[in-house]
XYZ file of C-alpha atoms in Angstrom:
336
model
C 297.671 -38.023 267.167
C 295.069 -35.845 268.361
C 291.232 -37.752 268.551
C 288.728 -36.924 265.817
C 285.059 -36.236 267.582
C 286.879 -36.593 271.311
C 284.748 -39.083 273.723
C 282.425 -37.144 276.375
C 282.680 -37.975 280.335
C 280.313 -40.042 281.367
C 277.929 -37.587 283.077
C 277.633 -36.028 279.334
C 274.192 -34.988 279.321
C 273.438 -37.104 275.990
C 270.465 -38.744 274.540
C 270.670 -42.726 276.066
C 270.798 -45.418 273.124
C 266.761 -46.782 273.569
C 267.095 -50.703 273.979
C 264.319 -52.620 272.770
C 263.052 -55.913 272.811
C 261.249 -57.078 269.401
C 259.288 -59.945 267.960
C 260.741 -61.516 265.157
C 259.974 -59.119 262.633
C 263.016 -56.893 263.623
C 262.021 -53.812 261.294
C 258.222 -53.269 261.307
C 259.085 -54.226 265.243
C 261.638 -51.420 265.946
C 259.006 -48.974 263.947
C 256.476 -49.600 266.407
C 259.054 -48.570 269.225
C 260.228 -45.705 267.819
C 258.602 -44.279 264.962
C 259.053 -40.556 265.152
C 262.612 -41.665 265.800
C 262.239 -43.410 262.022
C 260.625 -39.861 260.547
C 263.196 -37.735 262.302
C 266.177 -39.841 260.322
C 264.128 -40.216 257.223
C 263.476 -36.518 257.254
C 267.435 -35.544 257.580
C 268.957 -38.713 255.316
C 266.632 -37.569 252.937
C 265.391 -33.845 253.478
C 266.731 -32.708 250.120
C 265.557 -35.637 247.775
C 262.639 -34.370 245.946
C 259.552 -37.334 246.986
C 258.871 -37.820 243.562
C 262.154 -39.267 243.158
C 262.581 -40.416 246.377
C 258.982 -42.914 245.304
C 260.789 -43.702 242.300
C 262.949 -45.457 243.916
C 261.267 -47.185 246.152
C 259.710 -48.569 243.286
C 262.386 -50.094 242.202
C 263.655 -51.250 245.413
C 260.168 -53.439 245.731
C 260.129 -54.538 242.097
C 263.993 -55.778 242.853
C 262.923 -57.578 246.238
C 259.799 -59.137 244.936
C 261.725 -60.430 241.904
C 264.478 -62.154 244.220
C 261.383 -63.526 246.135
C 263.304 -61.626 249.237
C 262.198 -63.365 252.375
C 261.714 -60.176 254.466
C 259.589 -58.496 251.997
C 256.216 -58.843 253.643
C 257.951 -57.341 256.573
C 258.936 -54.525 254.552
C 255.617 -53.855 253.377
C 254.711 -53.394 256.217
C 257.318 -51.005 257.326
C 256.666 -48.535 253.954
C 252.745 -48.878 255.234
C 253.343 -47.775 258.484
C 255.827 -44.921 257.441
C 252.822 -43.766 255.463
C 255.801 -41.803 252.931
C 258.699 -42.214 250.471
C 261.560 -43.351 251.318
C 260.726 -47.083 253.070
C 261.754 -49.481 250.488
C 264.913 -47.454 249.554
C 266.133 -47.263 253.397
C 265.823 -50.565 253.562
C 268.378 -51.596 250.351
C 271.086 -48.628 250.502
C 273.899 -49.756 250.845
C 276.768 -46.929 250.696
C 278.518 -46.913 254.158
C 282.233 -47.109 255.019
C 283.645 -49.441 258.130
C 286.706 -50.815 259.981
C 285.802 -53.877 261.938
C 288.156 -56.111 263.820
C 288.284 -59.056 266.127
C 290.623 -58.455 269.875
C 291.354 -60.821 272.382
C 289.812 -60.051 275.765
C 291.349 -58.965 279.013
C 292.875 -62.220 279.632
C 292.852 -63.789 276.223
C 289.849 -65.988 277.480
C 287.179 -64.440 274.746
C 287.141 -62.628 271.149
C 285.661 -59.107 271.080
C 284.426 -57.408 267.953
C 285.487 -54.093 267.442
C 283.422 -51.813 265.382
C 282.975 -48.615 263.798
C 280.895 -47.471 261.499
C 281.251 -44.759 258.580
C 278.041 -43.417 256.668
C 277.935 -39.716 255.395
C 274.163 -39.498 256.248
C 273.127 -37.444 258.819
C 270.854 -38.934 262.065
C 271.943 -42.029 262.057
C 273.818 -41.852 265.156
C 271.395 -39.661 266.523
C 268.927 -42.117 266.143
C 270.532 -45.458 266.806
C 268.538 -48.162 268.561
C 269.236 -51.429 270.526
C 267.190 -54.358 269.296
C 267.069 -57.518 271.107
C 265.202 -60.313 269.399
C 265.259 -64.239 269.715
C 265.330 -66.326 266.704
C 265.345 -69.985 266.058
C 268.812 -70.499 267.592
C 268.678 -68.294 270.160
C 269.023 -64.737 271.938
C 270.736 -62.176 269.771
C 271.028 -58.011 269.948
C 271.894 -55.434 267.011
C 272.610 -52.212 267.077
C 269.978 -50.560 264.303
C 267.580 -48.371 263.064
C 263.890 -47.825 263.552
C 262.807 -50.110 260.152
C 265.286 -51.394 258.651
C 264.877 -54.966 258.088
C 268.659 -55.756 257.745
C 271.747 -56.560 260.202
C 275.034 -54.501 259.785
C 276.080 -55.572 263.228
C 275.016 -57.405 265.981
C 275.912 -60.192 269.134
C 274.191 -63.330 269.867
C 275.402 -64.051 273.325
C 276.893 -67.766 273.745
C 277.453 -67.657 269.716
C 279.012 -65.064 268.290
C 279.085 -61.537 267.121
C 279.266 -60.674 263.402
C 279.439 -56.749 261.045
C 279.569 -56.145 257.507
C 281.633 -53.732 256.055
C 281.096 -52.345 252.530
C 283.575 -54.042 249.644
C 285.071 -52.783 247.175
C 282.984 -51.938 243.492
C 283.856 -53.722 240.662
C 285.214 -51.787 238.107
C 284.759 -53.405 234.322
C 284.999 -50.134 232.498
C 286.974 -47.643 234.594
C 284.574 -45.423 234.390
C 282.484 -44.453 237.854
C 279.220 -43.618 236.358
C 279.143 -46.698 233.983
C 280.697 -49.043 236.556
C 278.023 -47.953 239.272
C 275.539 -48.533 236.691
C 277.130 -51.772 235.437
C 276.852 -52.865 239.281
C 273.033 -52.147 240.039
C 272.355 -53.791 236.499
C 274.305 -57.030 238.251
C 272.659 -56.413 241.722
C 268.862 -55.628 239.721
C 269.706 -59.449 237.498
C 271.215 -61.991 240.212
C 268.122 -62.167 242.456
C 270.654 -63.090 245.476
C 269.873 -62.140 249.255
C 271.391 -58.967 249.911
C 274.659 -58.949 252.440
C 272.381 -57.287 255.617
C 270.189 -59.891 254.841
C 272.737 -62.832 254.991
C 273.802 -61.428 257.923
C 270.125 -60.898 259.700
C 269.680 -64.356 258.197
C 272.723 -65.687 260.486
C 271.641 -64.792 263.543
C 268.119 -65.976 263.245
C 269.585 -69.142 262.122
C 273.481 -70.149 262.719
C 273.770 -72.236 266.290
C 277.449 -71.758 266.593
C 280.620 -70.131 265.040
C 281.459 -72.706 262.634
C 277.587 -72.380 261.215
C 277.780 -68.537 261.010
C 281.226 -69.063 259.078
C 279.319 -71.647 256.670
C 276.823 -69.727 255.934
C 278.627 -66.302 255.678
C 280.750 -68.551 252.735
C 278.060 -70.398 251.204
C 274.939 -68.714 250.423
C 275.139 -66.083 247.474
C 274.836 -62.557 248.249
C 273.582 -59.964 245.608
C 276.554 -57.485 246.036
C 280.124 -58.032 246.652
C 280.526 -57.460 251.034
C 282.929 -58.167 253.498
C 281.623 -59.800 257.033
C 284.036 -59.955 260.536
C 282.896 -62.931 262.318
C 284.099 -63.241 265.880
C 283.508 -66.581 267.955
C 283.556 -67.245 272.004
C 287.218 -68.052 271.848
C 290.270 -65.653 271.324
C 291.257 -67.640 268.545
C 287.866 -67.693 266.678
C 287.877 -64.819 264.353
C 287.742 -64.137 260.662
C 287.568 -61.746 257.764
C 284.820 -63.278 254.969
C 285.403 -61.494 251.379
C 282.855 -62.223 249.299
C 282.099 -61.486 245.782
C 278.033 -62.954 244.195
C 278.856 -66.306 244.135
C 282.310 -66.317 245.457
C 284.406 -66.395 249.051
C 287.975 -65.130 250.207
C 288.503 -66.303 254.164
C 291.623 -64.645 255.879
C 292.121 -65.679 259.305
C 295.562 -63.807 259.796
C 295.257 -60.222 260.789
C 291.465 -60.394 261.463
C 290.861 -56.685 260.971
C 288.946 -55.112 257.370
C 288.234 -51.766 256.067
C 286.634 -51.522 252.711
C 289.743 -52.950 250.682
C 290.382 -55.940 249.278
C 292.844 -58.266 251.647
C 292.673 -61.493 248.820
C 295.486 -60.877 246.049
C 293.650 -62.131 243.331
C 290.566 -59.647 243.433
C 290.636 -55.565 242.333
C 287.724 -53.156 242.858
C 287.216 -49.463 243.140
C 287.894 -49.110 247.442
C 285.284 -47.538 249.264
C 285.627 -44.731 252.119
C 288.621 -42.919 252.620
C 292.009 -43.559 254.396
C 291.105 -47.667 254.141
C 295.155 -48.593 254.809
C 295.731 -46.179 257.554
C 292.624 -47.532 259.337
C 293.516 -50.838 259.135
C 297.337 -49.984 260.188
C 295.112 -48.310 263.535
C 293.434 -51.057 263.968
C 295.926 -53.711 263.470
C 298.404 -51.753 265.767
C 296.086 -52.279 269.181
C 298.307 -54.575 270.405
C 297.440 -57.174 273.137
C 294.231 -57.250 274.416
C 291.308 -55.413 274.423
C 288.856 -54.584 277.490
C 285.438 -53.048 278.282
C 285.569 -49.351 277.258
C 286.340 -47.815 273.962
C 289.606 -46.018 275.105
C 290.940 -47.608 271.728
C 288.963 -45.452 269.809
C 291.156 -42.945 267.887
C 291.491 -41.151 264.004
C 291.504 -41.823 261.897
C 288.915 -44.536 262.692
C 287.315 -42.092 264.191
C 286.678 -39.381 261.536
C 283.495 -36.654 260.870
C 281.723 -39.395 259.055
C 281.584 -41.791 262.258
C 278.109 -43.039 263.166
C 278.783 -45.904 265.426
C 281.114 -47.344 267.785
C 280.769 -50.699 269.185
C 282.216 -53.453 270.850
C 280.689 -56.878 271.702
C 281.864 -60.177 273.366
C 279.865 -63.167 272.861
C 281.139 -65.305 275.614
C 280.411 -62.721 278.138
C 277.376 -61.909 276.605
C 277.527 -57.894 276.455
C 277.656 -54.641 273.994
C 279.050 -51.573 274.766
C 278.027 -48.516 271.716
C 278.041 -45.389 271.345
C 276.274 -43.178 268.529
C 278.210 -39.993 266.984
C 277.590 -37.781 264.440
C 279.811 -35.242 262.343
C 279.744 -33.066 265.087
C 281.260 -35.760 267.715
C 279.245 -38.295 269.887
C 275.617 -37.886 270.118
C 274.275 -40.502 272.457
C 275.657 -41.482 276.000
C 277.764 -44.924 275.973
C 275.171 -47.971 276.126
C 276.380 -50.865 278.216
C 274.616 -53.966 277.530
C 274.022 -57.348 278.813
């Protein structure tokens, strides 16, 4: 099968992925490093929302994070402050991307890698994906992100583990997508729960080891139904967490997710496209996997492809690339 958005050679003449290192406050931090990078994607995500609506809701968005007494909300005050326009508080809880995340063996079968790509219509945000590497309360950790966002959609705490968060499914009570979408934000708007890239941010400030990632990607309540890939420092450490509010699926078979469903006993509206023949892609890389991206292929590669990335916590490294609809738009980072 023919690639989708074929790889560049290395002397490609791309845009390097900036790497950062930030305080604690990982969005109002990454703003500081790269704001015009933060107005350039603001201005093509959201180039043809009117501001008036684009204020309404971020509105909402802060009335929704002060009522669920969100824990990064001071920190996302101050991002909207220093964006000085519409559109902070909204970045900052979308959450309408597609993924296909897996866990490999290593070269050697003596680590798990976590293989990654993400899926988000929007334009610029593979043009303007950073590096961010922060130390928390258990330790060193990097994620690949944006210039303010407060939350963690993927990321690699070396000596840990590496974790991502794929979209799940929408629950469907009527049948009907306009009622069920608004159904779901009346849920989201009532439960007051951390949001998933909040859990996850949450994690790697926090979890000392692979067994207290896994704990806490199980126990604490999420507002929205999400799937997380956790990968340890062994080749056998590696799992698929489905979770629903209040609720938790753990597969430890196949270790690969889209944004399906893998537990029998839960239905939802799919998100993305194509979610079986990615995860037949995925699943097929047989044996083990090394340091490049050579695995890369459609259809997990596809036009709405903004990140590719592959981390190994034992080793202690991250190798990314950014692409847009066009094919890749930053050189390959190599990390660590």
């Amino acid at each position: 099968m023919a690639k989708a958005n074929p790889r560049p050679p290395v002397e490609s003449g791309l845009p390097p992925i900036p790497v950062h290192d930030v305080g604690s406050e990982l969005g109002l931090s990454t703003l500081a490093h790269a704001h015009a990078h933060a107005a350039a994607l603001l201005d093509e995500a959201a180039g043809h929302t009117p501001e008036l609506l684009l204020t309404l809701a971020d509105r909402i968005s802060r009335q929704w994070l002060a009522r669920s007494a969100n824990p990064y909300l001071d920190e996302i005050d101050a991002v909207a402050r220093r964006l000085g326009r519409a559109g902070g508080y909204f970045f900052n809880v979308h959450y309408e991307w597609g993924c296909t995340t897996g866990v490999k063996p290593a070269s050697g079968g003596r680590s798990a890698r976590l293989v990654r790509v993400l899926d988000w219509r929007t334009p610029g945000l593979g043009r303007h994906i950073m590096a961010a590497r922060l130390v928390g309360d258990a330790g060193p950790w990097t994620t690949m992100t944006w210039p303010g966002f407060a939350g963690v959609l993927q990321a690699m705490a070396p000596g840990r583990f590496s974790a991502a968060l794929n979209q799940a499914p929408m629950h469907m009570p009527t049948g009907l997508m306009p009622a069920d979408w608004a159904v779901n934000r009346t849920r989201i708007w009532r439960n007051g729960h951390l949001p998933p890239a909040h859990l996850l941010r949450r994690v790697f400030e926090q979890a000392t080891s692979y067994n207290a990632a896994l704990e806490m990607l199980v126990s604490t309540p999420v507002s929205a139904p999400a799937i997380f890939t956790l990968a340890g420092l062994d080749a056998g450490q590696g799992v698929i967490v489905e979770r629903r509010e209040t609720e938790a699926r753990v597969h430890a078979g196949g270790n690969c997710a889209a944004n399906t469903w893998q537990a029998p006993d839960w239905s939802g509206r799919p998100r993305g496209k194509a979610n079986a023949e990615r995860l037949a892609m995925l699943r097929g890389i047989r044996g083990e996997v090394g340091r490049d991206l050579s695995w890369l292929d459609a259809p997990v590669l596809n036009e709405t492809t903004r990140l590719v990335m592959l981390a190994d916590a034992r080793e202690g490294w991250i190798v990314a690339q950014g692409y847009e609809r066009e094919g890749p738009a930053t050189e390959e980072l190599r990390l660590g």
